Tab-separated table of C-alpha atoms and ligand atoms in Angstrom:
chain	number	residue	atom	x	y	z
A	1	UNK	CA	0.000	0.000	0.000
A	2	UNK	CA	1.337	3.441	-0.964
A	3	UNK	CA	0.715	6.087	1.696
A	4	UNK	CA	-0.455	9.504	0.570
A	5	UNK	CA	-1.473	12.773	2.228
A	6	UNK	CA	-3.828	15.544	1.217
A	7	UNK	CA	-2.915	19.185	1.915
A	8	UNK	CA	-6.127	21.215	2.204
A	9	UNK	CA	-9.475	19.513	2.892
A	10	UNK	CA	-11.644	21.919	0.920
A	11	UNK	CA	-13.695	21.201	-2.179
A	12	UNK	CA	-10.930	19.634	-4.273
A	13	UNK	CA	-9.087	18.009	-1.333
A	14	UNK	CA	-12.214	16.241	-0.108
A	15	UNK	CA	-12.896	15.260	-3.733
A	16	UNK	CA	-9.435	13.647	-3.911
A	17	UNK	CA	-10.227	11.564	-0.805
A	18	UNK	CA	-13.587	10.590	-2.344
A	19	UNK	CA	-12.091	9.574	-5.707
A	20	UNK	CA	-9.360	7.526	-4.007
A	21	UNK	CA	-12.022	5.744	-1.926
A	22	UNK	CA	-14.738	5.223	-4.544
A	23	UNK	CA	-12.400	4.082	-7.335
A	24	UNK	CA	-9.839	2.362	-5.114
A	25	UNK	CA	-9.973	-0.977	-6.973
A	26	UNK	CA	-9.451	0.586	-10.430
A	27	UNK	CA	-6.780	2.904	-9.034
A	28	UNK	CA	-4.893	0.031	-7.359
A	29	UNK	CA	-4.834	-1.939	-10.621
A	30	UNK	CA	-3.642	1.042	-12.609
A	31	UNK	CA	-1.088	2.182	-10.029
A	32	UNK	CA	0.175	-1.362	-9.473
A	33	UNK	CA	-0.520	-1.002	-5.749
A	34	UNK	CA	-3.285	0.337	-3.513
A	35	UNK	CA	-3.151	4.007	-2.450
A	36	UNK	CA	-4.223	5.029	1.035
A	37	UNK	CA	-4.718	8.499	2.508
A	38	UNK	CA	-2.736	8.481	5.742
A	39	UNK	CA	-3.045	12.180	6.616
A	40	UNK	CA	-5.116	15.208	5.779
A	41	UNK	CA	-3.522	18.572	6.537
A	42	UNK	CA	-5.885	21.392	7.370
A	43	UNK	CA	-6.123	24.212	9.897
A	44	UNK	CA	-9.680	23.125	10.734
A	45	UNK	CA	-11.058	20.057	12.494
A	46	UNK	CA	-13.839	18.076	10.852
A	47	UNK	CA	-15.904	16.523	13.658
A	48	UNK	CA	-18.143	13.738	12.341
A	49	UNK	CA	-16.277	13.439	9.029
A	50	UNK	CA	-15.343	9.798	8.226
A	51	UNK	CA	-11.721	10.945	7.788
A	52	UNK	CA	-11.699	13.032	10.973
A	53	UNK	CA	-8.989	10.910	12.574
A	54	UNK	CA	-6.573	11.538	9.689
A	55	UNK	CA	-6.664	15.313	10.051
A	56	UNK	CA	-3.441	16.893	11.349
A	57	UNK	CA	-2.518	20.554	11.747
A	58	UNK	CA	1.273	20.369	11.631
A	59	UNK	CA	2.812	19.803	8.205
A	60	UNK	CA	5.917	18.277	9.817
A	61	UNK	CA	3.897	15.304	11.108
A	62	UNK	CA	3.443	14.380	7.449
A	63	UNK	CA	6.835	15.407	6.100
A	64	UNK	CA	8.670	13.468	8.825
A	65	UNK	CA	6.718	10.261	8.206
A	66	UNK	CA	8.935	8.277	5.827
A	67	UNK	CA	5.953	6.139	4.762
A	68	UNK	CA	4.354	9.078	2.935
A	69	UNK	CA	5.350	8.968	-0.727
A	70	UNK	CA	2.817	11.227	-2.423
A	71	UNK	CA	1.159	14.510	-1.437
A	72	UNK	CA	-1.922	16.029	-3.078
A	73	UNK	CA	-1.622	19.784	-2.678
A	74	UNK	CA	-5.116	21.228	-3.028
A	75	UNK	CA	-4.649	24.278	-0.804
A	76	UNK	CA	-4.618	26.961	-3.508
A	77	UNK	CA	-2.641	30.216	-3.311
A	78	UNK	CA	1.111	30.598	-3.411
A	79	UNK	CA	1.898	30.428	0.315
A	80	UNK	CA	2.137	28.277	2.344
A	81	UNK	CA	1.606	25.819	-0.530
A	82	UNK	CA	4.987	26.780	-2.080
A	83	UNK	CA	6.971	26.256	1.123
A	84	UNK	CA	5.182	22.972	1.897
A	85	UNK	CA	5.651	21.669	-1.654
A	86	UNK	CA	9.379	22.544	-1.609
A	87	UNK	CA	9.858	20.774	1.723
A	88	UNK	CA	8.066	17.678	0.454
A	89	UNK	CA	10.029	17.522	-2.810
A	90	UNK	CA	13.335	18.040	-0.945
A	91	UNK	CA	12.493	14.877	0.999
A	92	UNK	CA	11.759	12.960	-2.217
A	93	UNK	CA	7.981	13.046	-1.696
A	94	UNK	CA	6.071	13.571	-4.955
A	95	UNK	CA	3.520	16.386	-5.112
A	96	UNK	CA	0.367	16.440	-7.262
A	97	UNK	CA	-1.366	19.787	-7.396
A	98	UNK	CA	-4.458	21.603	-8.632
A	99	UNK	CA	-2.894	24.942	-7.662
A	100	UNK	CA	-2.539	27.042	-10.830
A	101	UNK	CA	-1.342	30.144	-8.945
A	102	UNK	CA	1.611	28.198	-7.581
A	103	UNK	CA	2.384	26.339	-10.822
A	104	UNK	CA	2.238	29.588	-12.859
A	105	UNK	CA	4.475	31.383	-10.334
A	106	UNK	CA	7.033	28.664	-9.470
A	107	UNK	CA	6.496	25.674	-11.807
A	108	UNK	CA	10.054	25.275	-13.159
A	109	UNK	CA	11.667	25.641	-9.723
A	110	UNK	CA	9.444	22.902	-8.288
A	111	UNK	CA	9.999	20.670	-11.322
A	112	UNK	CA	13.771	21.082	-10.913
A	113	UNK	CA	13.526	20.222	-7.216
A	114	UNK	CA	11.540	17.089	-8.081
A	115	UNK	CA	14.205	16.080	-10.608
A	116	UNK	CA	17.032	16.596	-8.096
A	117	UNK	CA	15.214	14.426	-5.547
A	118	UNK	CA	14.017	11.678	-7.940
A	119	UNK	CA	10.353	12.349	-7.412
A	120	UNK	CA	7.621	14.202	-9.293
A	121	UNK	CA	5.795	17.498	-9.338
A	122	UNK	CA	2.649	16.971	-11.413
A	123	UNK	CA	-0.047	19.525	-12.148
A	124	UNK	CA	-2.682	18.046	-14.452
A	125	UNK	CA	-5.532	19.591	-12.434
A	126	UNK	CA	-4.118	23.110	-12.594
A	127	UNK	CA	-5.449	23.771	-16.112
A	128	UNK	CA	-8.816	22.666	-17.479
A	129	UNK	CA	-9.894	20.836	-14.284
A	130	UNK	CA	-10.659	17.237	-15.261
A	131	UNK	CA	-9.684	17.571	-18.930
A	132	UNK	CA	-6.444	15.679	-19.645
A	133	UNK	CA	-4.467	18.572	-21.089
A	134	UNK	CA	-1.074	18.723	-19.429
A	135	UNK	CA	-0.560	15.006	-19.972
A	136	UNK	CA	-1.722	15.385	-23.575
A	137	UNK	CA	0.863	18.084	-24.247
A	138	UNK	CA	3.644	16.329	-22.309
A	139	UNK	CA	3.078	12.713	-23.350
A	140	UNK	CA	0.801	12.627	-26.390
A	141	UNK	CA	1.616	15.539	-28.680
A	142	UNK	CA	5.329	14.762	-28.478
A	143	UNK	CA	5.698	14.306	-32.257
A	144	UNK	CA	4.165	17.711	-32.878
A	145	UNK	CA	5.268	21.275	-33.107
A	146	UNK	CA	2.419	23.078	-31.360
A	147	UNK	CA	1.675	26.253	-33.268
A	148	UNK	CA	-1.222	27.651	-31.309
A	149	UNK	CA	-3.416	27.016	-28.301
A	150	UNK	CA	-6.752	28.763	-27.940
A	151	UNK	CA	-8.970	27.898	-25.030
A	152	UNK	CA	-11.956	28.600	-22.884
A	153	UNK	CA	-10.150	28.027	-19.604
A	154	UNK	CA	-12.479	29.571	-17.056
A	155	UNK	CA	-15.800	27.956	-16.205
A	156	UNK	CA	-17.250	30.885	-14.249
A	157	UNK	CA	-16.915	33.399	-17.078
A	158	UNK	CA	-18.087	30.870	-19.658
A	159	UNK	CA	-21.203	30.274	-17.552
A	160	UNK	CA	-21.834	34.035	-17.316
A	161	UNK	CA	-21.274	34.667	-21.040
A	162	UNK	CA	-23.469	31.684	-21.996
A	163	UNK	CA	-26.308	33.026	-19.828
A	164	UNK	CA	-25.885	36.510	-21.273
A	165	UNK	CA	-26.062	35.070	-24.792
A	166	UNK	CA	-29.109	32.905	-24.091
A	167	UNK	CA	-31.115	35.274	-21.908
A	168	UNK	CA	-30.047	38.689	-23.151
A	169	UNK	CA	-29.273	39.597	-19.536
A	170	UNK	CA	-26.624	42.055	-18.398
A	171	UNK	CA	-23.303	41.090	-16.831
A	172	UNK	CA	-24.110	42.303	-13.296
A	173	UNK	CA	-27.431	40.447	-13.176
A	174	UNK	CA	-25.942	37.155	-14.356
A	175	UNK	CA	-22.944	37.521	-12.034
A	176	UNK	CA	-25.237	37.919	-9.007
A	177	UNK	CA	-27.239	34.864	-10.054
A	178	UNK	CA	-24.043	32.848	-10.575
A	179	UNK	CA	-22.836	33.878	-7.099
A	180	UNK	CA	-26.178	32.843	-5.564
A	181	UNK	CA	-25.864	29.413	-7.200
A	182	UNK	CA	-22.250	29.013	-6.059
A	183	UNK	CA	-20.874	29.076	-9.630
A	184	UNK	CA	-19.040	32.340	-8.993
A	185	UNK	CA	-16.973	33.297	-5.945
A	186	UNK	CA	-18.101	36.043	-3.561
A	187	UNK	CA	-15.039	37.911	-4.764
A	188	UNK	CA	-15.230	37.110	-8.494
A	189	UNK	CA	-12.281	39.276	-9.543
A	190	UNK	CA	-9.850	36.482	-10.457
A	191	UNK	CA	-12.397	34.924	-12.793
A	192	UNK	CA	-14.174	37.920	-14.329
A	193	UNK	CA	-11.018	39.988	-14.812
A	194	UNK	CA	-9.361	37.045	-16.601
A	195	UNK	CA	-6.561	36.507	-14.042
A	196	UNK	CA	-7.420	32.808	-13.587
A	197	UNK	CA	-7.408	32.172	-17.352
A	198	UNK	CA	-4.147	34.150	-17.570
A	199	UNK	CA	-2.370	31.817	-15.158
A	200	UNK	CA	-3.679	28.789	-17.004
A	201	UNK	CA	-2.550	30.014	-20.425
A	202	UNK	CA	0.827	30.952	-18.884
A	203	UNK	CA	1.229	27.289	-17.874
A	204	UNK	CA	0.173	25.986	-21.304
A	205	UNK	CA	2.370	28.552	-23.078
A	206	UNK	CA	5.355	27.508	-20.978
A	207	UNK	CA	4.817	23.862	-21.922
A	208	UNK	CA	4.457	24.917	-25.546
A	209	UNK	CA	7.656	27.010	-25.601
A	210	UNK	CA	9.449	24.795	-23.026
A	211	UNK	CA	10.656	27.978	-21.296
A	212	UNK	CA	8.894	30.141	-18.702
A	213	UNK	CA	6.135	32.402	-19.888
A	214	UNK	CA	5.477	34.736	-16.979
A	215	UNK	CA	1.807	35.366	-16.375
A	216	UNK	CA	2.569	39.025	-15.599
A	217	UNK	CA	3.688	39.441	-19.224
A	218	UNK	CA	0.386	38.251	-20.696
A	219	UNK	CA	-2.040	40.999	-21.734
A	220	UNK	CA	-5.289	40.206	-19.912
A	221	UNK	CA	-8.728	41.680	-20.400
A	222	UNK	CA	-11.783	40.321	-18.546
A	223	UNK	CA	-15.486	40.289	-19.334
A	224	UNK	CA	-16.793	43.044	-17.041
A	225	UNK	CA	-17.335	45.451	-19.938
A	226	UNK	CA	-19.309	42.986	-22.075
A	227	UNK	CA	-22.977	43.991	-22.127
A	228	UNK	CA	-26.371	42.647	-23.156
A	229	UNK	CA	-26.255	45.093	-26.103
A	230	UNK	CA	-23.044	43.488	-27.391
A	231	UNK	CA	-24.840	40.150	-27.546
A	232	UNK	CA	-27.663	41.680	-29.628
A	233	UNK	CA	-25.074	42.469	-32.299
A	234	UNK	CA	-23.259	39.160	-31.814
A	235	UNK	CA	-26.504	37.267	-32.456
A	236	UNK	CA	-27.180	39.280	-35.591
A	237	UNK	CA	-23.681	38.374	-36.799
A	238	UNK	CA	-24.154	34.648	-36.011
A	239	UNK	CA	-21.457	34.965	-33.370
A	240	UNK	CA	-21.015	34.712	-29.636
A	241	UNK	CA	-18.602	36.318	-27.191
A	242	UNK	CA	-16.182	33.985	-25.383
A	243	UNK	CA	-13.325	34.714	-23.011
A	244	UNK	CA	-10.388	33.222	-24.888
A	245	UNK	CA	-6.924	32.490	-23.576
A	246	UNK	CA	-4.536	32.298	-26.494
A	247	UNK	CA	-0.950	31.463	-27.182
A	248	UNK	CA	0.625	31.459	-30.603
A	249	UNK	CA	3.989	30.610	-32.067
A	250	UNK	CA	5.063	33.297	-34.513
A	251	UNK	CA	7.957	33.219	-36.983
A	252	UNK	CA	10.163	34.863	-34.395
A	253	UNK	CA	8.763	33.870	-30.991
A	254	UNK	CA	5.549	33.597	-29.023
A	255	UNK	CA	2.606	35.823	-28.262
A	256	UNK	CA	-0.115	35.242	-25.659
A	257	UNK	CA	-3.170	37.076	-24.428
A	258	UNK	CA	-6.531	36.705	-22.661
A	259	UNK	CA	-9.542	38.666	-23.919
A	260	UNK	CA	-13.196	38.401	-24.876
A	261	UNK	CA	-13.513	37.551	-28.568
A	262	UNK	CA	-16.485	37.306	-30.941
A	263	UNK	CA	-16.416	33.803	-32.391
A	264	UNK	CA	-18.268	32.671	-35.513
A	265	UNK	CA	-20.806	29.838	-35.070
A	266	UNK	CA	-18.674	27.499	-37.215
A	267	UNK	CA	-15.753	27.684	-34.762
A	268	UNK	CA	-15.371	24.532	-32.594
A	269	UNK	CA	-15.208	26.676	-29.429
A	270	UNK	CA	-18.537	28.402	-30.245
A	271	UNK	CA	-20.578	25.499	-28.836
A	272	UNK	CA	-18.610	25.254	-25.590
A	273	UNK	CA	-21.157	26.530	-23.106
A	274	UNK	CA	-21.957	26.848	-19.407
A	275	UNK	CA	-19.159	25.843	-17.020
A	276	UNK	CA	-17.426	23.692	-19.624
A	277	UNK	CA	-13.869	24.369	-20.768
A	278	UNK	CA	-12.219	23.440	-24.054
A	279	UNK	CA	-8.814	23.860	-25.561
A	280	UNK	CA	-8.284	24.019	-29.309
A	281	UNK	CA	-4.733	23.117	-30.306
A	282	UNK	CA	-3.189	23.546	-33.720
A	283	UNK	CA	-0.039	21.554	-34.333
A	284	UNK	CA	1.961	20.973	-37.497
A	285	UNK	CA	1.328	17.252	-38.121
A	286	UNK	CA	-1.955	16.416	-36.384
A	287	UNK	CA	-3.446	19.753	-37.488
A	288	UNK	CA	-6.405	20.742	-35.275
A	289	UNK	CA	-7.381	18.872	-32.118
A	290	UNK	CA	-9.720	19.869	-29.318
A	291	UNK	CA	-10.011	18.801	-25.678
A	292	UNK	CA	-13.330	19.378	-23.952
A	293	UNK	CA	-14.853	18.727	-20.555
A	294	UNK	CA	-15.447	19.998	-17.056
A	295	UNK	CA	-12.793	22.564	-16.249
A	296	UNK	CA	-13.795	22.989	-12.619
A	297	UNK	CA	-15.744	21.286	-9.857
A	298	UNK	CA	-14.936	18.916	-7.031
A	299	UNK	CA	-14.822	15.498	-8.676
A	300	UNK	CA	-13.548	16.431	-12.166
A	301	UNK	CA	-10.633	18.381	-10.643
A	302	UNK	CA	-10.008	15.695	-8.016
A	303	UNK	CA	-9.973	13.042	-10.742
A	304	UNK	CA	-7.139	14.909	-12.476
A	305	UNK	CA	-5.188	15.161	-9.194
A	306	UNK	CA	-5.636	11.416	-8.622
A	307	UNK	CA	-4.532	10.641	-12.196
A	308	UNK	CA	-1.269	12.343	-11.208
A	309	UNK	CA	-1.143	10.275	-8.019
A	310	UNK	CA	-1.350	7.131	-10.160
A	311	UNK	CA	1.450	8.488	-12.377
A	312	UNK	CA	3.596	9.111	-9.277
A	313	UNK	CA	2.858	5.610	-7.962
A	314	UNK	CA	3.931	4.130	-11.294
A	315	UNK	CA	7.179	6.103	-11.180
A	316	UNK	CA	8.326	5.962	-7.549
A	317	UNK	CA	12.029	6.839	-7.412
A	318	UNK	CA	11.957	8.157	-10.993
A	319	UNK	CA	11.113	11.554	-12.452
A	320	UNK	CA	8.820	11.642	-15.479
A	321	UNK	CA	9.791	14.064	-18.236
A	322	UNK	CA	8.322	17.549	-18.240
A	323	UNK	CA	10.316	20.095	-20.224
A	324	UNK	CA	9.766	23.522	-18.702
A	325	UNK	CA	12.985	25.470	-18.277
A	326	UNK	CA	13.462	28.334	-15.854
A	327	UNK	CA	14.729	30.578	-18.667
A	328	UNK	CA	12.260	33.340	-19.417
A	329	UNK	CA	10.322	33.212	-22.673
A	330	UNK	CA	9.927	36.787	-23.849
A	331	UNK	CA	6.575	37.460	-25.476
A	332	UNK	CA	6.062	39.481	-28.618
A	333	UNK	CA	3.719	42.455	-28.697
A	334	UNK	CA	0.102	41.204	-28.751
A	335	UNK	CA	-0.821	44.409	-30.566
A	336	UNK	CA	0.738	43.014	-33.731
A	337	UNK	CA	-1.868	40.226	-33.921
A	338	UNK	CA	-4.433	40.717	-36.679
A	339	UNK	CA	-8.176	40.834	-35.919
A	340	UNK	CA	-11.317	42.343	-37.219
A	341	UNK	CA	-12.890	44.639	-34.626
A	342	UNK	CA	-16.554	45.011	-33.756
A	343	UNK	CA	-17.218	48.617	-32.704
A	344	UNK	CA	-20.297	50.459	-31.371
A	345	UNK	CA	-20.691	54.232	-31.702
A	346	UNK	CA	-23.601	56.641	-31.119
A	347	UNK	CA	-25.729	57.173	-34.262
A	348	UNK	CA	-24.418	60.708	-34.724
A	349	UNK	CA	-20.822	59.410	-34.972
A	350	UNK	CA	-21.721	56.927	-37.730
A	351	UNK	CA	-20.454	58.971	-40.710
A	352	UNK	CA	-17.219	59.886	-38.960
A	353	UNK	CA	-16.612	56.245	-37.986
A	354	UNK	CA	-17.377	54.931	-41.457
A	355	UNK	CA	-15.038	57.401	-43.130
A	356	UNK	CA	-12.321	56.644	-40.577
A	357	UNK	CA	-12.526	52.881	-41.104
A	358	UNK	CA	-13.204	52.869	-44.860
A	359	UNK	CA	-14.345	49.374	-45.768
A	360	UNK	CA	-16.097	48.569	-42.463
A	361	UNK	CA	-19.402	46.656	-42.518
A	362	UNK	CA	-22.320	48.438	-40.868
A	363	UNK	CA	-24.589	46.513	-38.461
A	364	UNK	CA	-27.806	48.175	-37.362
A	365	UNK	CA	-29.455	46.475	-34.393
A	366	UNK	CA	-30.251	49.048	-31.678
A	367	UNK	CA	-31.796	52.538	-31.624
A	368	UNK	CA	-29.552	55.621	-31.203
A	369	UNK	CA	-26.338	53.780	-32.095
A	370	UNK	CA	-24.697	51.703	-34.800
A	371	UNK	CA	-22.289	48.828	-34.811
A	372	UNK	CA	-19.727	48.025	-37.440
A	373	UNK	CA	-17.095	45.445	-38.159
A	374	UNK	CA	-13.737	46.677	-39.394
A	375	UNK	CA	-11.591	45.055	-42.054
A	376	UNK	CA	-8.704	42.900	-40.805
A	377	UNK	CA	-5.997	44.964	-39.115
A	378	UNK	CA	-3.528	44.775	-36.255
A	379	UNK	CA	-4.550	46.017	-32.835
A	380	UNK	CA	-1.893	48.720	-33.183
A	381	UNK	CA	-3.477	50.027	-36.389
A	382	UNK	CA	-6.939	49.866	-34.791
A	383	UNK	CA	-5.813	51.771	-31.688
A	384	UNK	CA	-4.265	54.470	-33.879
A	385	UNK	CA	-7.548	54.915	-35.747
A	386	UNK	CA	-9.787	55.017	-32.646
A	387	UNK	CA	-7.682	57.815	-31.185
A	388	UNK	CA	-9.767	59.894	-33.618
A	389	UNK	CA	-13.018	58.343	-32.361
A	390	UNK	CA	-13.504	59.270	-28.676
A	391	UNK	CA	-17.255	58.669	-29.183
A	392	UNK	CA	-16.647	54.874	-29.356
A	393	UNK	CA	-18.930	53.024	-26.905
A	394	UNK	CA	-17.095	49.728	-26.999
A	395	UNK	CA	-15.019	47.384	-29.131
A	396	UNK	CA	-14.621	43.618	-29.164
A	397	UNK	CA	-12.027	41.656	-31.092
A	398	UNK	CA	-13.488	39.391	-33.766
A	399	UNK	CA	-11.905	36.065	-34.618
A	400	UNK	CA	-10.994	36.023	-38.307
B	501	HSE	N1	-12.580	29.560	-10.901
B	501	HSE	C1	-12.143	28.583	-11.831
B	501	HSE	C2	-13.108	28.527	-13.006
B	501	HSE	C3	-12.027	27.265	-11.134
B	501	HSE	O1	-14.182	29.139	-12.932
B	501	HSE	O2	-12.810	27.909	-14.012
B	501	HSE	C4	-11.186	26.258	-11.847
B	501	HSE	O3	-9.862	26.639	-11.986
């Protein structure tokens, strides 16, 4: 029996314990040995919980027990998860994590530590919840040169945008409803401002470039400015608005960004609705492939953590390959990417806007204003033009 510990007995941590218990026979066969939770680390006590007796409050109780071979870190946040993970890896204990903040901030350092101590730092659950993405990039697409990754990586914002599209409701109304149902956090900033998706695309971009893409370098725009009116136009155009996290290999480097984008109904990501996530990968031999599923939630995320536990059990004393160097990957200017732009202006600015943008296509859908779609241009060129158009109500990038 392999002894494991869970750090953080919240939603995902308790899901990990549940998955290990409910699927213990399948897991034992696949891991080659049974896996048992010996400890649960949490600040709280859980009176009446079936695992109450396994709860400890001092991390050293776990780290000093030489029987513990694998830790599931489901605490979230950088500290103390970073310190605890380092201490575990230094002792040769493998760590499986769902913690995207920590992976995005310190992934290569922790991977290096795992390598030095012949154990593993695995992070399947940190991006796309239960969708096997990290393993797909690391183990499956190994004959490919990945040229671009475009994904819906945040369930909360996808739920909000789907509701806005279906019901014609405004952002604030849908956000409140999502909070009431527990789909959005009380403090929704990390989701709605795109920070969560930014960390996830930083991780995927790093795996793609094999160097470190720092999340701070990724231009990030959330969905708080998207309105019910924007969806009226989107519908008329046969499009929807999705929060996309993107990373692209250019001729000279890499570019990454997170922003709401109008997607045409023929795009594979158009039909990805509600809390679902999907990642659309373009690589040079396979061409397009897409990975779809539940990107959040207790059991889907826990399942991904446990899949890493099985991987660790299969490779005790050995480090599995994950190429992610500490060296910084500089990003190119996202403003050089080409888009079409959807723009709304008050009706009395229509002539000025049309003469400014030349071959733009007019879209009339609401009183007192007009919408139009520009020709293809870089963001830099667009920003130069709209300097002359202070009347602009809003603009959304349009996928070409
Ligand atoms: N807040 C995240 C989301 C949870 O909505 O996708 C999963 O990382």
